[in-house]
PDB file of C-alpha atoms and ligand atoms in Angstrom:
ATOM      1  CA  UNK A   1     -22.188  -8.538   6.557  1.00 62.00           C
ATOM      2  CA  UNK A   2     -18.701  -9.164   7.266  1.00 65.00           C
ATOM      3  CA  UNK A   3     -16.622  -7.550  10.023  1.00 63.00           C
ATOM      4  CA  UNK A   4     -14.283  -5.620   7.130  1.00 61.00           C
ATOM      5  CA  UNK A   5     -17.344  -4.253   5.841  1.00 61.00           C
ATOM      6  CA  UNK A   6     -19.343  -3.360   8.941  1.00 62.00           C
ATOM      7  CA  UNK A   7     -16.043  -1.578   9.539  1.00 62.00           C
ATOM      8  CA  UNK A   8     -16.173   0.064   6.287  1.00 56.00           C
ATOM      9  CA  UNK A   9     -19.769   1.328   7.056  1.00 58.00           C
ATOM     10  CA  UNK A  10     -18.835   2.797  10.034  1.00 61.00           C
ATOM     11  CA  UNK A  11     -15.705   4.510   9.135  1.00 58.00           C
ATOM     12  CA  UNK A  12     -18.043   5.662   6.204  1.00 55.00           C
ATOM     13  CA  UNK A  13     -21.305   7.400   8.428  1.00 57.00           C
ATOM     14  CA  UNK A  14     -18.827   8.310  10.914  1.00 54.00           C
ATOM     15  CA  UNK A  15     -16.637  10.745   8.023  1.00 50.00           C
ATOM     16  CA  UNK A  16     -19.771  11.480   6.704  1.00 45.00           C
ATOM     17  CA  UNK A  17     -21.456  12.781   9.707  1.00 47.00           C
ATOM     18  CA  UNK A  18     -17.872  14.878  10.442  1.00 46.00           C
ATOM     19  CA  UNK A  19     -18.614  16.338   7.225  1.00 42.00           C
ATOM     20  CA  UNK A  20     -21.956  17.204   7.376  1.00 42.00           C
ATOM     21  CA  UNK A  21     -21.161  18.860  11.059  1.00 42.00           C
ATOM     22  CA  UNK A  22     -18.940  21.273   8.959  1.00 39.00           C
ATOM     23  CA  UNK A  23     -21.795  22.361   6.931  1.00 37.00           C
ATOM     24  CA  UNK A  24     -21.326  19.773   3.641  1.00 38.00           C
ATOM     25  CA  UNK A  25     -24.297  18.733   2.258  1.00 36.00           C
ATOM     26  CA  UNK A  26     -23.185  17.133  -1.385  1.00 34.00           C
ATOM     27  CA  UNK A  27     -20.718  14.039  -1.070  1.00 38.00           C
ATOM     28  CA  UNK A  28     -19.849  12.353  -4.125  1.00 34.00           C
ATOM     29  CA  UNK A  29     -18.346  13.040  -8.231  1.00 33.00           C
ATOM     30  CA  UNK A  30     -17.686  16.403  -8.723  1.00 34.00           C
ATOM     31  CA  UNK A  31     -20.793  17.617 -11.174  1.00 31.00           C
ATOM     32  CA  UNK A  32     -19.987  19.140 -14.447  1.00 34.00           C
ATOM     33  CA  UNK A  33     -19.477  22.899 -13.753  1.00 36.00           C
ATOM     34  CA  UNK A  34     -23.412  24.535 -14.309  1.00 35.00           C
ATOM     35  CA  UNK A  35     -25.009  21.203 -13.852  1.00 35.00           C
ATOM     36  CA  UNK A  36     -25.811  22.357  -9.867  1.00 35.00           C
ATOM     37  CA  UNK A  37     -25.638  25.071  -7.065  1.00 31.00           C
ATOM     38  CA  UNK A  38     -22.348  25.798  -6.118  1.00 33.00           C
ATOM     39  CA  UNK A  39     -22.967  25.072  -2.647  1.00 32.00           C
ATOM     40  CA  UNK A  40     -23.695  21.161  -3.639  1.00 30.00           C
ATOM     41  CA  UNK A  41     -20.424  20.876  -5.579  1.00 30.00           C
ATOM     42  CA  UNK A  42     -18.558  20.387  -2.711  1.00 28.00           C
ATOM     43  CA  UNK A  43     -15.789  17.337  -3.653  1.00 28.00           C
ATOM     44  CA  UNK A  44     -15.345  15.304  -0.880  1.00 31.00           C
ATOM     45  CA  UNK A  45     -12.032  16.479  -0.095  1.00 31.00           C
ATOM     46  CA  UNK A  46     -11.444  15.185   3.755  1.00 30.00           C
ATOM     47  CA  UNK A  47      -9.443  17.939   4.872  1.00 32.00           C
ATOM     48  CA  UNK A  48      -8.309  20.901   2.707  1.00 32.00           C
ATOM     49  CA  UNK A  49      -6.989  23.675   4.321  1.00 34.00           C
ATOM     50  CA  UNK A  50      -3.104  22.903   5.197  1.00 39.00           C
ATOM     51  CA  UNK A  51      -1.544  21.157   2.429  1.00 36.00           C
ATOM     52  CA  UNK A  52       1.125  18.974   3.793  1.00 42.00           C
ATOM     53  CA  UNK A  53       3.579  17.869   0.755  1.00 43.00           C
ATOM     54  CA  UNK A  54       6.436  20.029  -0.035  1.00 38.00           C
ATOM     55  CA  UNK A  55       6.913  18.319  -3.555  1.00 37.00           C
ATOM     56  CA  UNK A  56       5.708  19.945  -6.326  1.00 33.00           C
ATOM     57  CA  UNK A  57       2.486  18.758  -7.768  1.00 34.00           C
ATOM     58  CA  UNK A  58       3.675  16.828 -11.001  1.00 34.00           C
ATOM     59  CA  UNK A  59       0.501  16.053 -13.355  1.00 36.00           C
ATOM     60  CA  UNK A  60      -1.369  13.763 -12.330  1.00 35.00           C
ATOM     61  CA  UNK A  61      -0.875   9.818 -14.391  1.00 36.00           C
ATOM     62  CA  UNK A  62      -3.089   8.683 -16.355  1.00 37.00           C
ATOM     63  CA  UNK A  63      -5.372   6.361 -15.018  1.00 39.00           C
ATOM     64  CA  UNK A  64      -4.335   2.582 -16.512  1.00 39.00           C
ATOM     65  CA  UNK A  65      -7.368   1.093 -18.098  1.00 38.00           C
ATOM     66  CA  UNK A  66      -8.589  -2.291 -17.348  1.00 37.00           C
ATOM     67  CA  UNK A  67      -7.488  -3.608 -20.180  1.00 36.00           C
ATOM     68  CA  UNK A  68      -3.850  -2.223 -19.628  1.00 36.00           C
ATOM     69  CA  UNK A  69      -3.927  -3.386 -15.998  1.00 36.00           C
ATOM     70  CA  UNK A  70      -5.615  -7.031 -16.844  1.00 33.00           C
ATOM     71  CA  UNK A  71      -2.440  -7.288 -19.545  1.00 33.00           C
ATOM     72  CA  UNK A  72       0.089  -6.609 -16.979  1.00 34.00           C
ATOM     73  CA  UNK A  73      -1.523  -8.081 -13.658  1.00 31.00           C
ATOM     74  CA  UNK A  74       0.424 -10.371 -11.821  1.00 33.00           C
ATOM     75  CA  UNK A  75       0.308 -10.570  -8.022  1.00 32.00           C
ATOM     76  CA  UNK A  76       1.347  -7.381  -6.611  1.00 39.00           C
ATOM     77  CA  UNK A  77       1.264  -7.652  -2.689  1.00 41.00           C
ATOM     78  CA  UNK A  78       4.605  -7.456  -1.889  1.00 45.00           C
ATOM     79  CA  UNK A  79       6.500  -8.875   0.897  1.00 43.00           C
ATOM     80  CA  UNK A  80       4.763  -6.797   4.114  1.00 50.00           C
ATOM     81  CA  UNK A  81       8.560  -5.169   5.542  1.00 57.00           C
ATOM     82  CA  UNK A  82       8.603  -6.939   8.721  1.00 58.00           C
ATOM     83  CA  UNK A  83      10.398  -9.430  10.833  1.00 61.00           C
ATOM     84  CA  UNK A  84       9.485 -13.267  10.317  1.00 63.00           C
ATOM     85  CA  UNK A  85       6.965 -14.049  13.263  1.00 60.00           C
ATOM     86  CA  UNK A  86       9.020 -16.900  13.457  1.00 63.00           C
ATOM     87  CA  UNK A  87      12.155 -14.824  14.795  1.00 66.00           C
ATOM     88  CA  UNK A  88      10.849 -13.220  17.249  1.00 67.00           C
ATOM     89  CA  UNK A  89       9.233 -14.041  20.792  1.00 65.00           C
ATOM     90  CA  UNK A  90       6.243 -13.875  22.271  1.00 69.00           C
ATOM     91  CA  UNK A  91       3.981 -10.704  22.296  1.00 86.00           C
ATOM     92  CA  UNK A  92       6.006  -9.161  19.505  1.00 91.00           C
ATOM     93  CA  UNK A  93       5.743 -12.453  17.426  1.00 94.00           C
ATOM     94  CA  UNK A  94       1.815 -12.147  17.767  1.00 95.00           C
ATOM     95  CA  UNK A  95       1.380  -8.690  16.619  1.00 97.00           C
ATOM     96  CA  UNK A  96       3.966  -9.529  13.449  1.00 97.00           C
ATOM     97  CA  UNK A  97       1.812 -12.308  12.498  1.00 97.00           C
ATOM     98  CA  UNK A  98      -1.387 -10.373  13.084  1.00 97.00           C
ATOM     99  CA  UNK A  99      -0.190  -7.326  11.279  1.00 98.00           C
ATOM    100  CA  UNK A 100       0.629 -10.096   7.743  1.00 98.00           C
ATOM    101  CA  UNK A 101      -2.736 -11.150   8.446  1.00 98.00           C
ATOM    102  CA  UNK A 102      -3.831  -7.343   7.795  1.00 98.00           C
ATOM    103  CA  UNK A 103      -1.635  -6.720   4.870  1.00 98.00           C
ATOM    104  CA  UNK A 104      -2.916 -10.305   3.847  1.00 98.00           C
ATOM    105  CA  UNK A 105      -6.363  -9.284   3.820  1.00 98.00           C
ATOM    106  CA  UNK A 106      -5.518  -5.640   2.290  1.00 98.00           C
ATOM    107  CA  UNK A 107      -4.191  -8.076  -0.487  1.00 98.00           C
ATOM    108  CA  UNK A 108      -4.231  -6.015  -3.985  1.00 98.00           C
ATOM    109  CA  UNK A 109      -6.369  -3.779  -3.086  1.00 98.00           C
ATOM    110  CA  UNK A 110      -8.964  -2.486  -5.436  1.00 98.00           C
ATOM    111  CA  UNK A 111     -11.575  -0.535  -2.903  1.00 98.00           C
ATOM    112  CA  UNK A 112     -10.998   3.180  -4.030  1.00 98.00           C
ATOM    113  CA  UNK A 113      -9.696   4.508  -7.350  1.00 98.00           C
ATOM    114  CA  UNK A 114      -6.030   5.245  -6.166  1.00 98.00           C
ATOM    115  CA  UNK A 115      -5.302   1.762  -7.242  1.00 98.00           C
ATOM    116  CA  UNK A 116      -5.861   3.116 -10.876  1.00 98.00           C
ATOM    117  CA  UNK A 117      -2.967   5.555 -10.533  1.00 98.00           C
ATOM    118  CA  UNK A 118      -1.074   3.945  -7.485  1.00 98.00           C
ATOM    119  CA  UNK A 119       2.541   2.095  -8.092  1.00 98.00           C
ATOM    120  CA  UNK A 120       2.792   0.086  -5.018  1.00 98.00           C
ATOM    121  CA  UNK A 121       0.822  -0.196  -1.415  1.00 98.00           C
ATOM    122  CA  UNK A 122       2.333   1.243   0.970  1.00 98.00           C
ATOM    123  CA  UNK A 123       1.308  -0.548   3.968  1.00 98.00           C
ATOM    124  CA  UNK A 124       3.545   0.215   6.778  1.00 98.00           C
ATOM    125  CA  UNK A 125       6.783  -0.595   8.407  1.00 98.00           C
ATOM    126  CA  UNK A 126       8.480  -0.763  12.043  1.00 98.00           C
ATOM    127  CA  UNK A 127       8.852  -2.853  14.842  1.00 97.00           C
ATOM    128  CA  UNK A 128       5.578  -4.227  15.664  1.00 97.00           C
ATOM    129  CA  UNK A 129       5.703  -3.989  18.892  1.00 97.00           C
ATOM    130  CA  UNK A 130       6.730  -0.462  18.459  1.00 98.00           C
ATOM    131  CA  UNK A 131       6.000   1.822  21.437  1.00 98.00           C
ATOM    132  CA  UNK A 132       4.837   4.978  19.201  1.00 98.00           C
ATOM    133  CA  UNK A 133       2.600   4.576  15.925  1.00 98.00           C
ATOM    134  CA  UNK A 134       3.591   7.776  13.633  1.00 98.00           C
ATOM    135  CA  UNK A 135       0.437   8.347  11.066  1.00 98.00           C
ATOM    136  CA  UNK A 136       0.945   9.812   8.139  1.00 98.00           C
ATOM    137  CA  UNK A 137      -1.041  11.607   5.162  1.00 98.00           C
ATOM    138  CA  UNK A 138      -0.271   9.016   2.550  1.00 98.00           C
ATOM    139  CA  UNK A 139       2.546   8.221   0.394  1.00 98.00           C
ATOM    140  CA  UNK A 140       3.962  10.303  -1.953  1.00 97.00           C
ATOM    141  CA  UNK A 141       6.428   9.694  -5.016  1.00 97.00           C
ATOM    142  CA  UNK A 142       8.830   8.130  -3.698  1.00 97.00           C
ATOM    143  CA  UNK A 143       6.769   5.910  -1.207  1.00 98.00           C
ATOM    144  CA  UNK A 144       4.635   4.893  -4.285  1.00 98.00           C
ATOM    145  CA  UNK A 145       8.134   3.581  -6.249  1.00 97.00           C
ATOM    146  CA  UNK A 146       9.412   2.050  -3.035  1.00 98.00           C
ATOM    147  CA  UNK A 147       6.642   0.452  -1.154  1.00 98.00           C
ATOM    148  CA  UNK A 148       8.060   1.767   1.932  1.00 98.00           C
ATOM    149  CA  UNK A 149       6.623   4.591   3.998  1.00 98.00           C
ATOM    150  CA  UNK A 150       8.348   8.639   4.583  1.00 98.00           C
ATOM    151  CA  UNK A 151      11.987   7.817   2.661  1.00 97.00           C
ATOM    152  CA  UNK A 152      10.993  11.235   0.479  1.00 96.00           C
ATOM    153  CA  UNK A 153      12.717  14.283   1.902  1.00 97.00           C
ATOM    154  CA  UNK A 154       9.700  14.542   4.849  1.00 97.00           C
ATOM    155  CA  UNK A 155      10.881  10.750   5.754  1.00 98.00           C
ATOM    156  CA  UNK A 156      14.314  12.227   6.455  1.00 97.00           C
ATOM    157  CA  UNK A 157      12.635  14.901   8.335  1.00 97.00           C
ATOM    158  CA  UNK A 158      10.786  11.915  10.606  1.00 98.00           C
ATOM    159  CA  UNK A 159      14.330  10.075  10.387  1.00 98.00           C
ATOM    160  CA  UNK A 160      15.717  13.027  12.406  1.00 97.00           C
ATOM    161  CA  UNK A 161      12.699  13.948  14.416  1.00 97.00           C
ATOM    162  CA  UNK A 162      12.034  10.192  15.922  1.00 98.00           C
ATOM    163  CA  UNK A 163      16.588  10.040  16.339  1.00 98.00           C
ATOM    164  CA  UNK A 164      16.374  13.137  18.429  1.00 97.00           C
ATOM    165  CA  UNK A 165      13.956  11.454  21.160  1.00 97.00           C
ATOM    166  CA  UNK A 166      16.402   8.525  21.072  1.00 98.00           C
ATOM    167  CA  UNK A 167      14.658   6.205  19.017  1.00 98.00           C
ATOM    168  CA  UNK A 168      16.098   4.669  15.872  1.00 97.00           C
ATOM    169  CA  UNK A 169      13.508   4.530  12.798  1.00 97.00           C
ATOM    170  CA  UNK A 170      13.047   0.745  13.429  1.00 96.00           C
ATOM    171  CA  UNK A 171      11.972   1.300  16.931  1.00 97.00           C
ATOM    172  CA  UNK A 172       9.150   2.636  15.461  1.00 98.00           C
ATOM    173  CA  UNK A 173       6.088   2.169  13.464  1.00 98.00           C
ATOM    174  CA  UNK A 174       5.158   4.590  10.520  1.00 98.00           C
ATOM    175  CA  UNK A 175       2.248   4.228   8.072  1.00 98.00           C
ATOM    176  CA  UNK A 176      -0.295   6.212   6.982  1.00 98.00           C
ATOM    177  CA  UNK A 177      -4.260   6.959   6.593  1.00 98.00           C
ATOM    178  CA  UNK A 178      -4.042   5.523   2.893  1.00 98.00           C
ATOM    179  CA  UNK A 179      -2.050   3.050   1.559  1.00 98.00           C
ATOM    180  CA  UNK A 180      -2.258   4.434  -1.669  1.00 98.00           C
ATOM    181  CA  UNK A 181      -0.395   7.777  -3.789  1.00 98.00           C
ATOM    182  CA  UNK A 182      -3.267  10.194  -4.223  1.00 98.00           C
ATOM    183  CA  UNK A 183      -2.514  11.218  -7.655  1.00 97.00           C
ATOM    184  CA  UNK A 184      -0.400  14.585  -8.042  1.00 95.00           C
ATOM    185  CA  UNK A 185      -0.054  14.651  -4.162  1.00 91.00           C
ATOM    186  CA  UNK A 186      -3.502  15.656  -3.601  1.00 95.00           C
ATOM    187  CA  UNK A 187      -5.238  15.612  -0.996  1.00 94.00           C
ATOM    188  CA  UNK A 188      -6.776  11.865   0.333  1.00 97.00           C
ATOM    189  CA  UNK A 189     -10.016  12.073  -0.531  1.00 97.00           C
ATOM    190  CA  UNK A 190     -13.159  11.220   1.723  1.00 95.00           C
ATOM    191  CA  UNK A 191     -14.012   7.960   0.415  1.00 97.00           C
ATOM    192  CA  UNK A 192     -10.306   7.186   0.080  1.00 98.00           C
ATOM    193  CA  UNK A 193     -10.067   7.394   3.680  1.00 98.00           C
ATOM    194  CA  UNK A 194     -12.711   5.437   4.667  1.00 98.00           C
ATOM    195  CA  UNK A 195     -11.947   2.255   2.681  1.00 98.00           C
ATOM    196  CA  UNK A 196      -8.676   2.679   4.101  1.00 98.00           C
ATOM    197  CA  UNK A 197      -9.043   3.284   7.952  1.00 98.00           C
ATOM    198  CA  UNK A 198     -10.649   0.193   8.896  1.00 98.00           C
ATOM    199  CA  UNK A 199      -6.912  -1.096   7.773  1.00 98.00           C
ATOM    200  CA  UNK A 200      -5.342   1.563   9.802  1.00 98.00           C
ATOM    201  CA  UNK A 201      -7.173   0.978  12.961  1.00 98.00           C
ATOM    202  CA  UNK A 202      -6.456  -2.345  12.388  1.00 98.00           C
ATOM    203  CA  UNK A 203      -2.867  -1.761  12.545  1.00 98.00           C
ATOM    204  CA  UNK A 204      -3.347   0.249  15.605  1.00 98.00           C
ATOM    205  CA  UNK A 205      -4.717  -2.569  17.671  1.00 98.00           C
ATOM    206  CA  UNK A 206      -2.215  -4.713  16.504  1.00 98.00           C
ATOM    207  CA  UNK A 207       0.737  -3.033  17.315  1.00 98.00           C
ATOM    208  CA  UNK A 208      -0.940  -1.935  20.468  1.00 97.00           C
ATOM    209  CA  UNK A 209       1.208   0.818  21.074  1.00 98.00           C
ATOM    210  CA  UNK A 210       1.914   3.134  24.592  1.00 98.00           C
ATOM    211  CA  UNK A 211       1.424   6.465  21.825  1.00 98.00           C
ATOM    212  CA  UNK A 212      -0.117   7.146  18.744  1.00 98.00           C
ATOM    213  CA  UNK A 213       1.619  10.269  16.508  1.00 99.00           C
ATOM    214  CA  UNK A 214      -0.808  11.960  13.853  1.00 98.00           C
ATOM    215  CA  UNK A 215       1.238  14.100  11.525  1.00 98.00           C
ATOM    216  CA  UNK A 216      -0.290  17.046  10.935  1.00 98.00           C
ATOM    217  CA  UNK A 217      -4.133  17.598  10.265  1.00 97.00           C
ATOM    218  CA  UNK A 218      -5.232  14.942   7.963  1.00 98.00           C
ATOM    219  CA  UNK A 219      -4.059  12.407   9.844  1.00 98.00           C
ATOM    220  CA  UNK A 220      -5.164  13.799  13.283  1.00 98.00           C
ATOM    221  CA  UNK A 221      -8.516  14.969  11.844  1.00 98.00           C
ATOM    222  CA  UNK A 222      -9.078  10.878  10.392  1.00 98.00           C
ATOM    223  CA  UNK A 223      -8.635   9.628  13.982  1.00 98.00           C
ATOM    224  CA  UNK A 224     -10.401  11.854  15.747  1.00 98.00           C
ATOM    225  CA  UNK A 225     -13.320  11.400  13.711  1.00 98.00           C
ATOM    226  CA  UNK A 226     -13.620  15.649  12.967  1.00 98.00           C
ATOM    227  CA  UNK A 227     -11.676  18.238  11.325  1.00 97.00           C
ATOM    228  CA  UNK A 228      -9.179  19.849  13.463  1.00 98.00           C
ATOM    229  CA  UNK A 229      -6.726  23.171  13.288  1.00 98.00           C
ATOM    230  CA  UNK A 230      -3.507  21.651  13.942  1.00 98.00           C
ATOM    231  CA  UNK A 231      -1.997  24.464  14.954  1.00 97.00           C
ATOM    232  CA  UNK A 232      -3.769  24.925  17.488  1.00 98.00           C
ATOM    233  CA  UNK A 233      -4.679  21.204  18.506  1.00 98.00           C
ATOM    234  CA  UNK A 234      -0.864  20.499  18.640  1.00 98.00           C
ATOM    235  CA  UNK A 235       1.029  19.435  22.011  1.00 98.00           C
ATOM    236  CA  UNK A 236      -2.385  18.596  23.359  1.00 98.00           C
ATOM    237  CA  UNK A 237      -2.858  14.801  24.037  1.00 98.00           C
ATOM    238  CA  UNK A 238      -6.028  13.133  22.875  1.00 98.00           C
ATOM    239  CA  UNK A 239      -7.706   9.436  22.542  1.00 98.00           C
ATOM    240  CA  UNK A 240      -8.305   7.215  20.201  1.00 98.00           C
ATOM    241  CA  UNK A 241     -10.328   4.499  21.105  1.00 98.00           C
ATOM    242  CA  UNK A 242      -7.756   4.629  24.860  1.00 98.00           C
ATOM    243  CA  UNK A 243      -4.628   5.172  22.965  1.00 98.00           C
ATOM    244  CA  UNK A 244      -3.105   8.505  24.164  1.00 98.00           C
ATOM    245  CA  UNK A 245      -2.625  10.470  20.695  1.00 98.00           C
ATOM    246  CA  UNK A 246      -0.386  13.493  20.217  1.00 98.00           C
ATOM    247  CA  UNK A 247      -0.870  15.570  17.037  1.00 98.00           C
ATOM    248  CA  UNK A 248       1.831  17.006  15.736  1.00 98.00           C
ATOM    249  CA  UNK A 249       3.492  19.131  12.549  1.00 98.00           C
ATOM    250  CA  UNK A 250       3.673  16.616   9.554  1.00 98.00           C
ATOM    251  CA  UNK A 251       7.405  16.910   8.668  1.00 98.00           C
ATOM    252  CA  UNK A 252       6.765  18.212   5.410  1.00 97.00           C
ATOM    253  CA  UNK A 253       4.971  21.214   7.378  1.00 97.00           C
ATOM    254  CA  UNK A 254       8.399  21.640   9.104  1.00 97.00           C
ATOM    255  CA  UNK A 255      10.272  21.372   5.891  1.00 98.00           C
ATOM    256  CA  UNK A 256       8.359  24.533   4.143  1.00 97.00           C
ATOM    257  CA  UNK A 257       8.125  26.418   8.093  1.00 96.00           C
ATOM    258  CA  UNK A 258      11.682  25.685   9.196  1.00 93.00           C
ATOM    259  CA  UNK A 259      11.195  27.793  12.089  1.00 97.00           C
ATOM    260  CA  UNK A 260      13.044  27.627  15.423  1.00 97.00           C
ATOM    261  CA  UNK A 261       9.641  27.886  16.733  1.00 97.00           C
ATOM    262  CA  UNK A 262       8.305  24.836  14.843  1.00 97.00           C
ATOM    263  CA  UNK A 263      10.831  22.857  15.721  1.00 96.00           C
ATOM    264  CA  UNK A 264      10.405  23.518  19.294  1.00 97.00           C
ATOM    265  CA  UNK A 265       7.171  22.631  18.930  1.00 98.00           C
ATOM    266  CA  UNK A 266       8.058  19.199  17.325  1.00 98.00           C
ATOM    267  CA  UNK A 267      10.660  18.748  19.821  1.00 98.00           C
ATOM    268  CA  UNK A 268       8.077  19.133  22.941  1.00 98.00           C
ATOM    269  CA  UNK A 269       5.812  16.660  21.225  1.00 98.00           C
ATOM    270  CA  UNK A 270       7.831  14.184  20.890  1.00 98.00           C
ATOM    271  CA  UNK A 271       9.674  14.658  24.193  1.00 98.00           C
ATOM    272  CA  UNK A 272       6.020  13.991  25.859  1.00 98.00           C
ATOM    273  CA  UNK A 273       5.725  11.007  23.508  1.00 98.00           C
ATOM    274  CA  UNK A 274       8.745   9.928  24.213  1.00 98.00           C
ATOM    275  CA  UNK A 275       8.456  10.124  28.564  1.00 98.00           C
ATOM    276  CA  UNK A 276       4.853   8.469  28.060  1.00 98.00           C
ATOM    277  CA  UNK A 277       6.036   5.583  26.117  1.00 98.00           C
ATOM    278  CA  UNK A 278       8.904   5.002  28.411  1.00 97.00           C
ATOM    279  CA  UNK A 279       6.613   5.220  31.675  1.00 96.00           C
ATOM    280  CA  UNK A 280       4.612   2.278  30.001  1.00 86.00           C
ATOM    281  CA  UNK A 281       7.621   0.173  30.066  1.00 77.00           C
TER     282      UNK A 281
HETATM  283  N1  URA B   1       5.383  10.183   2.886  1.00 75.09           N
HETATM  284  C1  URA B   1       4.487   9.406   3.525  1.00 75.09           C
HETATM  285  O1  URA B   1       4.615   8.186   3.583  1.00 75.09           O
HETATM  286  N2  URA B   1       3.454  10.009   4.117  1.00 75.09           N
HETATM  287  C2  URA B   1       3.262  11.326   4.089  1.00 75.09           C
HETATM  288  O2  URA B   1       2.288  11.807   4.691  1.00 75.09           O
HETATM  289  C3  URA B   1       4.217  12.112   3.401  1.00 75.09           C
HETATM  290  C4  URA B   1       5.265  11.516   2.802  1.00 75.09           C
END
């Protein structure tokens, strides 16, 4: 087995085992209504409870059939949004070439079934070197039309949020736990995640950063390997795999709670992001 696969696998028994800890026992299509016990209908939905997109749902597209994709395929795996490894020096010249290699390997990705409905990948983008990783849900509307991660209204949320700790956008890193639009801004499901984190993590290494930011509980739930209550996991630092983590509110949390009291708790996040990074300098 290869090493993207055994990664797959894992990432695979390891949501699957976070699931069935939180008392799911079906995983899989979601079974014509009557056709079995409610309590084995369960869609694998990674993490339900706090929706994080402000948008609107819009209907979801139509799924492009094989034939319609086939007649319009070209190669679609765009330019990855970063510096040529060639510009820049040492370390930061490794983890740019390592992070193509990723994106590379990603190619046009065809794992899950948001490829049917997806526009673009959205892959990532940031210094990579970066001394914070922000992690996201996964791209929404405008993501999915420009390739590029959080420009929606949220992204100008996590403009401003990641200016007011002193950093400028491209000091930073920003992707997210799938690549790919969920249709209709739902949820990432299960499976979706999985085929995408072994890409994430990958990123992770490469950048190699002093912080890791999960925006609110999909994201933080993903990397911690179990479902979590943001609210309450918040301001707390955790690990991943030795990299200090700090959940925080996804922006688009913020944007629907635009409480004095949610911002302050953004703002103390990132302020302990912020020292931590710059004590690893
Ligand atoms: N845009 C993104 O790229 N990710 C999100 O989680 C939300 C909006």
């Amino acid at each position: 087995m290869s090493d993207e696969r055994r990664e797959i696998v894992a990432a695979l028994r390891r949501a699957v085992a976070a699931l069935r800890d939180e008392g799911v026992d079906w995983v899989g299509p979601r079974l014509p209504a009557g056709s079995a016990p409610a309590a084995t209908q369960a869609p694998a939905a990674v993490v339900a409870a706090e929706p994080t997109r402000p948008e609107a749902a819009p209907a979801a597209p139509a799924a492009r059939s094989t034939a319609a994709r086939e007649s319009s395929w070209q190669p679609r795996v765009p330019a990855l949004d970063l510096p040529d490894p060639a510009t820049l020096e040492g370390d930061a010249a490794a983890r740019a070439a390592r992070l193509a290699e990723i994106r590379a390997d990603l190619g046009d990705c065809t794992r899950c079934g948001l490829c049917e409905t997806r526009d673009q990948i959205v892959f990532g983008e940031g210094d990579p070197a970066a001394p914070v990783v922000f992690v996201g849900e996964g791209p929404g509307a405008d993501e999915d039309r420009s390739g590029r991660p959080f420009v929606g209204r949220a992204g100008e949320l996590l403009s401003k949020m990641i200016a007011a700790v002193g950093w400028r956008r491209e000091d930073v890193y920003i992707c997210n736990i799938v690549k790919c639009r969920p249709p209709g801004n739902r949820d990432p499901r299960l499976e979706e995640v999985a085929m995408c984190q072994p890409f994430l993590e990958q990123q992770l290494r490469a950048i190699d950063p002093a912080a890791i930011v999960t925006l609110g509980k999909p994201a933080t739930s993903t990397l911690l390997g179990r479902p979590v209550a943001i609210t309450k996991l918040r301001g707390q630092w955790q690990e991943w795999n030795g990299y200090a983590l700090m959940p925080t509110f996804h922006p688009a949390y913020l944007l629907r709670n635009y409480t004095r009291e949610a911002r302050q708790a953004v703002w103390d996040d990132l302020k302990a992001v912020r020292a931590r990074a710059d004590a690893r300098r």
